[in-house]
PDB file of C-alpha atoms in Angstrom:
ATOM      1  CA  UNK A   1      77.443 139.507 136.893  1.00 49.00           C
ATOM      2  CA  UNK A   2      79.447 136.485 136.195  1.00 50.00           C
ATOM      3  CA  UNK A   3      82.002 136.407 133.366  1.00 60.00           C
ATOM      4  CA  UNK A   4      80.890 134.883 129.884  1.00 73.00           C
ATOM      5  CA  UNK A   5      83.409 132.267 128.471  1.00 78.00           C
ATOM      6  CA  UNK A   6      83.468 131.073 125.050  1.00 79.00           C
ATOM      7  CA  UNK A   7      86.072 128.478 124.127  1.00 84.00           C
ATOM      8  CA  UNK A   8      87.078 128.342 120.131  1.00 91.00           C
ATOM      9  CA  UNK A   9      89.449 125.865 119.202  1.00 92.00           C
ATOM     10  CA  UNK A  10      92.902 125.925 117.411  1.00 93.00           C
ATOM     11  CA  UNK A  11      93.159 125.711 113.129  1.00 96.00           C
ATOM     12  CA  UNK A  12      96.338 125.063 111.437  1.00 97.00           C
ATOM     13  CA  UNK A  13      98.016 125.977 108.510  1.00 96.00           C
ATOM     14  CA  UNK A  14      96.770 123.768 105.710  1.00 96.00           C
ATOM     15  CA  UNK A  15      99.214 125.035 103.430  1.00 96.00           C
ATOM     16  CA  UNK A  16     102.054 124.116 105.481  1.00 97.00           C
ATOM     17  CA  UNK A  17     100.953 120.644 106.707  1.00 98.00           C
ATOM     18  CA  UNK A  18      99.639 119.215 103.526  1.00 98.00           C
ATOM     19  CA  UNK A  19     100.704 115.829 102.472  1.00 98.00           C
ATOM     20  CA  UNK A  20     100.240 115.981  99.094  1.00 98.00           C
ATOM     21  CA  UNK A  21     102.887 118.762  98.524  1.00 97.00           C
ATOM     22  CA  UNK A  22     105.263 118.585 101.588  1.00 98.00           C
ATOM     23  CA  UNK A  23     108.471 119.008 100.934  1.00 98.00           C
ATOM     24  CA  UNK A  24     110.025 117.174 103.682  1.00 98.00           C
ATOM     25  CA  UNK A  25     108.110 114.044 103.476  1.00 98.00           C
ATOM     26  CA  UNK A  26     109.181 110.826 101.308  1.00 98.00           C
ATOM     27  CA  UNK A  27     106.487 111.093  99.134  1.00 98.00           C
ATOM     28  CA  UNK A  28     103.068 112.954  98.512  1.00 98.00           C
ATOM     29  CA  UNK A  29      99.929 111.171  99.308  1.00 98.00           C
ATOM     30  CA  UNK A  30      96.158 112.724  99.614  1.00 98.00           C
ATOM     31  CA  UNK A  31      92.763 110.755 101.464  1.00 98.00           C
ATOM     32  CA  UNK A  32      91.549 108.912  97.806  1.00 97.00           C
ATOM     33  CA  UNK A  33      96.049 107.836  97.189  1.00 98.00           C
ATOM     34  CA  UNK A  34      97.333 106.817 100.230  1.00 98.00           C
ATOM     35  CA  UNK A  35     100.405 104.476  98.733  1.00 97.00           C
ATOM     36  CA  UNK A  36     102.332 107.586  99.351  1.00 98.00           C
ATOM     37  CA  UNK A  37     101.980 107.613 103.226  1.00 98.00           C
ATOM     38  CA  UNK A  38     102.949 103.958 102.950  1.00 97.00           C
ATOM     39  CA  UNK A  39     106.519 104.761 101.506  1.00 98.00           C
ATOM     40  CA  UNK A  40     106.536 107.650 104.287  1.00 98.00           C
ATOM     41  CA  UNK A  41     106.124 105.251 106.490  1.00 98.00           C
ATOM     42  CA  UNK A  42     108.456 102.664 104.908  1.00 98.00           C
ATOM     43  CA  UNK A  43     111.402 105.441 104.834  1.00 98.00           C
ATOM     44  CA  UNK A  44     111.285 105.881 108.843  1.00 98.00           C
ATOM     45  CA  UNK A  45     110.848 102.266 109.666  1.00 98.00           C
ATOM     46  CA  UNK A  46     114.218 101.936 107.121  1.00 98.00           C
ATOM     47  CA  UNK A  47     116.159 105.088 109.307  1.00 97.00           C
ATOM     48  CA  UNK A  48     115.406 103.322 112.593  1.00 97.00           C
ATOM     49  CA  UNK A  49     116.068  99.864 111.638  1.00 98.00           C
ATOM     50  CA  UNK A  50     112.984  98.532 112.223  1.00 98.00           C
ATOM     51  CA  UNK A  51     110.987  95.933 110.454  1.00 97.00           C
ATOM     52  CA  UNK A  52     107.571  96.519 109.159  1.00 96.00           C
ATOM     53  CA  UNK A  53     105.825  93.919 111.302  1.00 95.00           C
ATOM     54  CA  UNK A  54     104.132  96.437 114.447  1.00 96.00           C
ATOM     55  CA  UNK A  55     101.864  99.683 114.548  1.00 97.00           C
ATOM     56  CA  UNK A  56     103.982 102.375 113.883  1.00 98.00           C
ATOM     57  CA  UNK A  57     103.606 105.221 116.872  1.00 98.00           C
ATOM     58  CA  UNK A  58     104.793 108.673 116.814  1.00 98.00           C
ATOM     59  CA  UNK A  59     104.845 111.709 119.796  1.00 98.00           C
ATOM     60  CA  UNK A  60     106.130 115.224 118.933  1.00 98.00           C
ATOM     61  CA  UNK A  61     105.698 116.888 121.601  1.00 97.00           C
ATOM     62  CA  UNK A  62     107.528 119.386 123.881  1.00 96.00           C
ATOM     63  CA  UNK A  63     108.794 117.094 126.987  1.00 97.00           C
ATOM     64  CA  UNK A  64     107.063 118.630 130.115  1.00 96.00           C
ATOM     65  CA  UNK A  65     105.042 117.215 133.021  1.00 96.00           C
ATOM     66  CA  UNK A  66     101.869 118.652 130.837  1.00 96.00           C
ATOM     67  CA  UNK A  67     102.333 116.291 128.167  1.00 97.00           C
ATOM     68  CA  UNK A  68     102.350 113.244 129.413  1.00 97.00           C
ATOM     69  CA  UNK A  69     105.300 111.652 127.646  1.00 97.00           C
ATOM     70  CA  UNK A  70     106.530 110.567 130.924  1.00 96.00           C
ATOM     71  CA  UNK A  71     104.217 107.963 131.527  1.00 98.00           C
ATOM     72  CA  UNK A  72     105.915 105.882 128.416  1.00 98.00           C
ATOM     73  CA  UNK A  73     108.943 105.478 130.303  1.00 98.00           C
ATOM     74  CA  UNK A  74     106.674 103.806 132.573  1.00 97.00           C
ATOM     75  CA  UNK A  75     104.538 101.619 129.786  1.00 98.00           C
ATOM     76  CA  UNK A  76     108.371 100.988 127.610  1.00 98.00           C
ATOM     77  CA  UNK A  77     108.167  97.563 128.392  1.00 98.00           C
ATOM     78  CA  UNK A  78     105.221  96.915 127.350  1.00 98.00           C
ATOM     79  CA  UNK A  79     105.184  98.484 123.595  1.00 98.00           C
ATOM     80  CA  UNK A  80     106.250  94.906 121.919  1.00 97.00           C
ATOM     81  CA  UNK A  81     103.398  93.049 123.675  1.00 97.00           C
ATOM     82  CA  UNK A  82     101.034  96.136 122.869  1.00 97.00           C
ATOM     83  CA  UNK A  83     102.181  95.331 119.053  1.00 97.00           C
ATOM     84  CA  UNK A  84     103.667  99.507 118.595  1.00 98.00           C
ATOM     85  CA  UNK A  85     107.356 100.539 117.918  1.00 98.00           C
ATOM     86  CA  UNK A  86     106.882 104.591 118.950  1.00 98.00           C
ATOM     87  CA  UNK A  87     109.513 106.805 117.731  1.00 98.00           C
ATOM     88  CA  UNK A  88     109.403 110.200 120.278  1.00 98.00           C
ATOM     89  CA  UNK A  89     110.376 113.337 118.885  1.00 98.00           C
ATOM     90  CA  UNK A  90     110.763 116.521 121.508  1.00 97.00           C
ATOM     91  CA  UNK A  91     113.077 118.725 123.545  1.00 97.00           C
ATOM     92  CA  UNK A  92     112.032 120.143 127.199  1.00 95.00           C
ATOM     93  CA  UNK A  93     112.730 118.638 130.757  1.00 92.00           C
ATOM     94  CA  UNK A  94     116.223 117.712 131.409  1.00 95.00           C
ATOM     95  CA  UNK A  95     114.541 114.840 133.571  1.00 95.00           C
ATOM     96  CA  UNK A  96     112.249 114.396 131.258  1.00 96.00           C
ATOM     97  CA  UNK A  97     114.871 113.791 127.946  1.00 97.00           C
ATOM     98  CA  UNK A  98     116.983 111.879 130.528  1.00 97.00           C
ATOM     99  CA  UNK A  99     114.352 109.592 131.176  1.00 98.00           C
ATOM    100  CA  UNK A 100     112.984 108.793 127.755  1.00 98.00           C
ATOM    101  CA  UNK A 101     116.612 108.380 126.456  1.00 98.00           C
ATOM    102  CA  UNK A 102     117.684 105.440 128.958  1.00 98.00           C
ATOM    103  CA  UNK A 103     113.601 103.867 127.763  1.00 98.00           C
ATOM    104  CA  UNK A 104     114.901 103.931 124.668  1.00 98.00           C
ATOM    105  CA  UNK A 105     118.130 102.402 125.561  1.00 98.00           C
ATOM    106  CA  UNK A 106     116.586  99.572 127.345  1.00 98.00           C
ATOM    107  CA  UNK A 107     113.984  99.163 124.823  1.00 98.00           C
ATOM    108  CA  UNK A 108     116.042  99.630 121.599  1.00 98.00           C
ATOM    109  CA  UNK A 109     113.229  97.415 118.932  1.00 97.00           C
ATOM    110  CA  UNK A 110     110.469  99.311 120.064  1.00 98.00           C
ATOM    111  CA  UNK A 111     110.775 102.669 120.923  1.00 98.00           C
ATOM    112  CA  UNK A 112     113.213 105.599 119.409  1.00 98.00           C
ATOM    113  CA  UNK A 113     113.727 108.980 120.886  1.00 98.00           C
ATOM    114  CA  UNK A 114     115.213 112.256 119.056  1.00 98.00           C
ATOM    115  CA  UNK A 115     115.761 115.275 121.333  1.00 98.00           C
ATOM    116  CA  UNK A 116     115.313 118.731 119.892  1.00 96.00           C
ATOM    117  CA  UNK A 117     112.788 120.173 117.324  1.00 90.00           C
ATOM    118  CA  UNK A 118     113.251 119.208 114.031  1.00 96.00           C
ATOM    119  CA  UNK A 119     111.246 120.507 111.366  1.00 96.00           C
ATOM    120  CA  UNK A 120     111.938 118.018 108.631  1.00 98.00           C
ATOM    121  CA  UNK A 121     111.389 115.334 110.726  1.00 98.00           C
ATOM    122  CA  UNK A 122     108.344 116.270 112.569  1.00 98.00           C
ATOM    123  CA  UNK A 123     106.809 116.012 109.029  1.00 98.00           C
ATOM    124  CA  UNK A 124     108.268 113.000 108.624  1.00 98.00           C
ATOM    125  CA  UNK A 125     106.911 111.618 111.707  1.00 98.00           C
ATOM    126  CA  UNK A 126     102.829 113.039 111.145  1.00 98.00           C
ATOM    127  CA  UNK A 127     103.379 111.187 107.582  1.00 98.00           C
ATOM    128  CA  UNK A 128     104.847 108.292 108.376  1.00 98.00           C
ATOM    129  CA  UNK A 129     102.810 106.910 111.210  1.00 98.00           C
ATOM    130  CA  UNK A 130     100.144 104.816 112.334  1.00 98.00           C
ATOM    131  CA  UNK A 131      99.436 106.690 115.415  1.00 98.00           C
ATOM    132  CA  UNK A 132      99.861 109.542 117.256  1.00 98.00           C
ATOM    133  CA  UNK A 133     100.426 109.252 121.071  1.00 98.00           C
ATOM    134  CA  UNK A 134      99.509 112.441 122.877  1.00 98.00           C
ATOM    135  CA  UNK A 135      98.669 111.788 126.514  1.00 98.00           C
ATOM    136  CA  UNK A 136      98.437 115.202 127.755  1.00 98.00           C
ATOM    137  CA  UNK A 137      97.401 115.812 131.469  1.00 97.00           C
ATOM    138  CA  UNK A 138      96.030 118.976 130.649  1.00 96.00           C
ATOM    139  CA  UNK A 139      95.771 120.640 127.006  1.00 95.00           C
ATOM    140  CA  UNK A 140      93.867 123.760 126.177  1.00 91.00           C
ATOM    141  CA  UNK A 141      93.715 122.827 122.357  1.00 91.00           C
ATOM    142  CA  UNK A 142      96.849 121.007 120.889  1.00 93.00           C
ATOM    143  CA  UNK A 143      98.216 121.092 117.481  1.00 96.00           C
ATOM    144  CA  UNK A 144     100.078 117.651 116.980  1.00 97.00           C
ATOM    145  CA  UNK A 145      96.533 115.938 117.211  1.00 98.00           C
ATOM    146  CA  UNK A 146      95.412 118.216 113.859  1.00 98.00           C
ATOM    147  CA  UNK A 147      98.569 118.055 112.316  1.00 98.00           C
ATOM    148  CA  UNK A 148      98.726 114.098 112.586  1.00 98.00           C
ATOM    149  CA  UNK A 149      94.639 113.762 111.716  1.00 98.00           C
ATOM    150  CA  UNK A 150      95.873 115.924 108.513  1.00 98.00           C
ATOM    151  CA  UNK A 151      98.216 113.608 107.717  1.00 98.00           C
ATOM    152  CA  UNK A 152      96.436 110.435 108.330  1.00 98.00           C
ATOM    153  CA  UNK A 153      98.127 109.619 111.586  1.00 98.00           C
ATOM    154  CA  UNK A 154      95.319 108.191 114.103  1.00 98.00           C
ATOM    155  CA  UNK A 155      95.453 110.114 117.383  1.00 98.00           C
ATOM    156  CA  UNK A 156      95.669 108.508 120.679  1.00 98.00           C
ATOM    157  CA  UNK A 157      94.666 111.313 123.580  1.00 98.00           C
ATOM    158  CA  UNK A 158      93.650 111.780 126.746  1.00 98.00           C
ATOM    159  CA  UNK A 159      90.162 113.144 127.671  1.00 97.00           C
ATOM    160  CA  UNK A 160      91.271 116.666 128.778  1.00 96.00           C
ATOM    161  CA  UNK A 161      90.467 120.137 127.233  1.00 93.00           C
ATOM    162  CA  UNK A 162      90.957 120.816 123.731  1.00 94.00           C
ATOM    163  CA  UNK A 163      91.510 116.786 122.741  1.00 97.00           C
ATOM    164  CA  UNK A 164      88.289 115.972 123.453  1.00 95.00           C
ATOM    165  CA  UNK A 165      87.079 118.776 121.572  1.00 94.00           C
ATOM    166  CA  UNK A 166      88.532 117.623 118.729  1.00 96.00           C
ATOM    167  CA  UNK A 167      89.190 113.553 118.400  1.00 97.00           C
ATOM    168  CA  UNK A 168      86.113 111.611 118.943  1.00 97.00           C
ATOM    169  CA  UNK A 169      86.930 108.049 120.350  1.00 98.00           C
ATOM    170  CA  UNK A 170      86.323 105.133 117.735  1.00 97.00           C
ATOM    171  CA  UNK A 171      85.325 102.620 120.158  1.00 96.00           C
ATOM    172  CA  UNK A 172      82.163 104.797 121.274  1.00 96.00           C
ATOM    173  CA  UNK A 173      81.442 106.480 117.946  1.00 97.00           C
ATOM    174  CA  UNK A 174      83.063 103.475 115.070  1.00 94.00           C
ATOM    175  CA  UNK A 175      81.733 105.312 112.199  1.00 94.00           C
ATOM    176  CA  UNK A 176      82.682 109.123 112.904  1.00 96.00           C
ATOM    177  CA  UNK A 177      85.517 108.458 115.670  1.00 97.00           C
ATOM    178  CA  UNK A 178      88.621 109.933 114.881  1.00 98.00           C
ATOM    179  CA  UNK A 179      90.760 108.651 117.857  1.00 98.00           C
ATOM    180  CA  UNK A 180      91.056 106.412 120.411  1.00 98.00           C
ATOM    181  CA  UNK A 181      90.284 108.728 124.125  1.00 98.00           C
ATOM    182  CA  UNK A 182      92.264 107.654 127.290  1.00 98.00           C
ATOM    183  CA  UNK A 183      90.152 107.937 130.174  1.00 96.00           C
ATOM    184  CA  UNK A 184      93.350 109.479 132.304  1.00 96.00           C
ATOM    185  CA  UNK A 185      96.898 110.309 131.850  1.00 97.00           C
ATOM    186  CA  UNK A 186      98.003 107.449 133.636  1.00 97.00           C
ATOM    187  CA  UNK A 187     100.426 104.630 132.575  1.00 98.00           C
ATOM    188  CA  UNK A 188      96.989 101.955 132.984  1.00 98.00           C
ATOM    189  CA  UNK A 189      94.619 104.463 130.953  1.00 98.00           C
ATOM    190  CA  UNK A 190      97.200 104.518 128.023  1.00 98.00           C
ATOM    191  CA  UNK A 191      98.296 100.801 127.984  1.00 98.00           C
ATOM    192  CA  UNK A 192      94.650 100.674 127.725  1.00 98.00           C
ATOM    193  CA  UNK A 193      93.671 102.917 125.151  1.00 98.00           C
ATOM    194  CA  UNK A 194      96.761 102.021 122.948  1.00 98.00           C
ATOM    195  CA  UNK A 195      95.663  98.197 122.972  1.00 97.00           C
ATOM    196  CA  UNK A 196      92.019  99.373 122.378  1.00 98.00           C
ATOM    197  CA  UNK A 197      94.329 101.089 119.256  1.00 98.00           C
ATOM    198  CA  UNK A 198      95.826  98.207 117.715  1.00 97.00           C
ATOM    199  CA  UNK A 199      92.988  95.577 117.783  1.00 95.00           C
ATOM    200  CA  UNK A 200      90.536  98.437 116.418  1.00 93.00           C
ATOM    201  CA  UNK A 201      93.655  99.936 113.715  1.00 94.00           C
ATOM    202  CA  UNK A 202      95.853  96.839 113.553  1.00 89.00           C
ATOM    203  CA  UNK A 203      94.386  95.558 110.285  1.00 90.00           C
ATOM    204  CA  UNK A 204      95.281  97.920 107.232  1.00 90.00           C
ATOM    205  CA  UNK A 205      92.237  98.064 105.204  1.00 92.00           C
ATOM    206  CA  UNK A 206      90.341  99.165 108.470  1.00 94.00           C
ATOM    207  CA  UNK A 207      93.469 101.742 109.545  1.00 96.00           C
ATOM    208  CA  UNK A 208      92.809 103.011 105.430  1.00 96.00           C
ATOM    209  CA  UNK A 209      89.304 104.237 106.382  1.00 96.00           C
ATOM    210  CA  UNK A 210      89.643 106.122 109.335  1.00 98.00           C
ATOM    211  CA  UNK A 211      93.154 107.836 108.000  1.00 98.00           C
ATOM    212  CA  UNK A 212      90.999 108.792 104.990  1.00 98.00           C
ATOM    213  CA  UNK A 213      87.439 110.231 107.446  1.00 97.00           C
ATOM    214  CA  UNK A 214      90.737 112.166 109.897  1.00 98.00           C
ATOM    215  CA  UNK A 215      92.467 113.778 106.510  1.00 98.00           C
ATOM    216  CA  UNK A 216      89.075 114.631 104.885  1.00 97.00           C
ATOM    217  CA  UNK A 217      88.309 116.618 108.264  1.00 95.00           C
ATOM    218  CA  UNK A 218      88.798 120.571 108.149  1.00 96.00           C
ATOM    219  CA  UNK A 219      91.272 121.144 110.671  1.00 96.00           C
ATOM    220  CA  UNK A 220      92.178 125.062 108.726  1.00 96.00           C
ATOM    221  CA  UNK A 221      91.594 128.226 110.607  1.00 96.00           C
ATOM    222  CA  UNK A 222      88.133 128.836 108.207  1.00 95.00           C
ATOM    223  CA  UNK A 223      86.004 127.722 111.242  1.00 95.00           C
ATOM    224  CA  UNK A 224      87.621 129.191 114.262  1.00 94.00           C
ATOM    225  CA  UNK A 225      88.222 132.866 112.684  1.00 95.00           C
ATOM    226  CA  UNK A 226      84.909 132.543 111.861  1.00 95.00           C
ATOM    227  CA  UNK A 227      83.902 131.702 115.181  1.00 94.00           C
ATOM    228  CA  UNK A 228      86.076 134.973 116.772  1.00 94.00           C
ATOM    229  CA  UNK A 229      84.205 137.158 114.347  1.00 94.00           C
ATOM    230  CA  UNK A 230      81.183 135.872 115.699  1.00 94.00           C
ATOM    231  CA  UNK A 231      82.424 136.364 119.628  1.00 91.00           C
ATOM    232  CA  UNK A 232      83.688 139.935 118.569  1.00 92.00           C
ATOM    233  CA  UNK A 233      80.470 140.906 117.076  1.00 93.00           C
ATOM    234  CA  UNK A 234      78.732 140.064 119.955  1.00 89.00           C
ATOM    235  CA  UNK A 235      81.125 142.067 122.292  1.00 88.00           C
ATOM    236  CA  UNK A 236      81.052 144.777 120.290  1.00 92.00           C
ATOM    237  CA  UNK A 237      77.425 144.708 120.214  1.00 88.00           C
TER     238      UNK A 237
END
């Protein structure tokens, strides 16, 4: 007989990701106060330099061929005319951090990177932004894209394994989308989707209403544990 699968996806932490208590952020903020992600926001935009007058994108990520970060060294260029400044948080792929740094070099105004893991200022990042650009080329689950929804940070994915199980693409679905859903991780598919992200999130009243439908979304472990109950009852059975 052929092998059942059952696919449950990830939860996170809710205690550690929440906005309106975190520690390392600028300022609290829940889904009915969001003038707190605003001065988040505003305390990044201040660190890099930048003035407020883009979308603000973030990536943490770990920099490997699986996530896709690569293909914004390709699509650099292209961020001011897109309307994003994308600040890129990881560690990984000497190629890979190579790469990204000399983008960033070249393309000082509009995109930032930080190699390594920092805690404090992954936080930062998920609270402070607009977006969050994720184009994995393959991605069982994925935190970053329930860490940012928690935090009001809009993610941009591809449509590969877990993402699509968990951000539902605006354009298709404009009163329960989440996200924005590349079709591919390629450089076209996410110039594409990230456009299809700023005329859809560009204006802040709209961006206010899907950041509060993402952070009013349970992204905890209550579902999924109670899904592997479930799966072992039925084994043990």
């Amino acid at each position: 007989r052929g092998a059942a699968v059952s696919g449950i996806v990830n939860g996170i932490d809710t205690e550690v990701w929440n906005p309106a208590d975190d520690a390392h952020i600028a300022a609290g903020f829940t889904a009915e106060d969001l003038s707190g992600k605003d001065i988040c926001r505003a305390d990044v935009l201040t660190e890099l330099g930048w003035p407020d007058d883009a979308v603000l994108a973030v990536a943490v990520s770990r920099l490997t061929p699986q996530k896709g970060l690569d293909l914004i060294v390709d699509i650099a260029h292209l961020l001011g005319d897109i309307g994003i400044r994308l600040v890129v948080l990881g560690a990984g792929g000497r190629a890979e951090e190579q790469a990204l740094c000399a983008a960033a070099e070249q393309h000082p105004d509009h995109l930032a990177v930080r190699i390594g893991y920092d805690e404090t200022l992954a936080h930062r990042l998920f609270a402070a932004g607009d977006l969050l650009v994720m184009p994995s080329r393959f991605e069982p689950c994925g935190l970053a894209q329930l860490q940012a929804m928690r935090y009001g940070t809009v993610p941009v994915v591809t449509a590969v394994g877990g993402l699509v199980d968990t951000v539902v693409d605006l354009d298709a679905h404009p009163r329960t989308g989440t996200g924005i859903v590349a079709a591919s991780a390629s450089a076209v598919d996410l110039v594409s989707a990230l456009h299809r992200a700023t005329r859809r999130l560009g204006d802040r009243r709209r961006l206010a209403s899907v950041q509060r439908r993402i952070m009013n979304r349970d992204v905890s472990w209550t579902e999924p544990a109670q899904k592997y109950i479930e799966m072992y009852r039925r084994i043990a059975r």
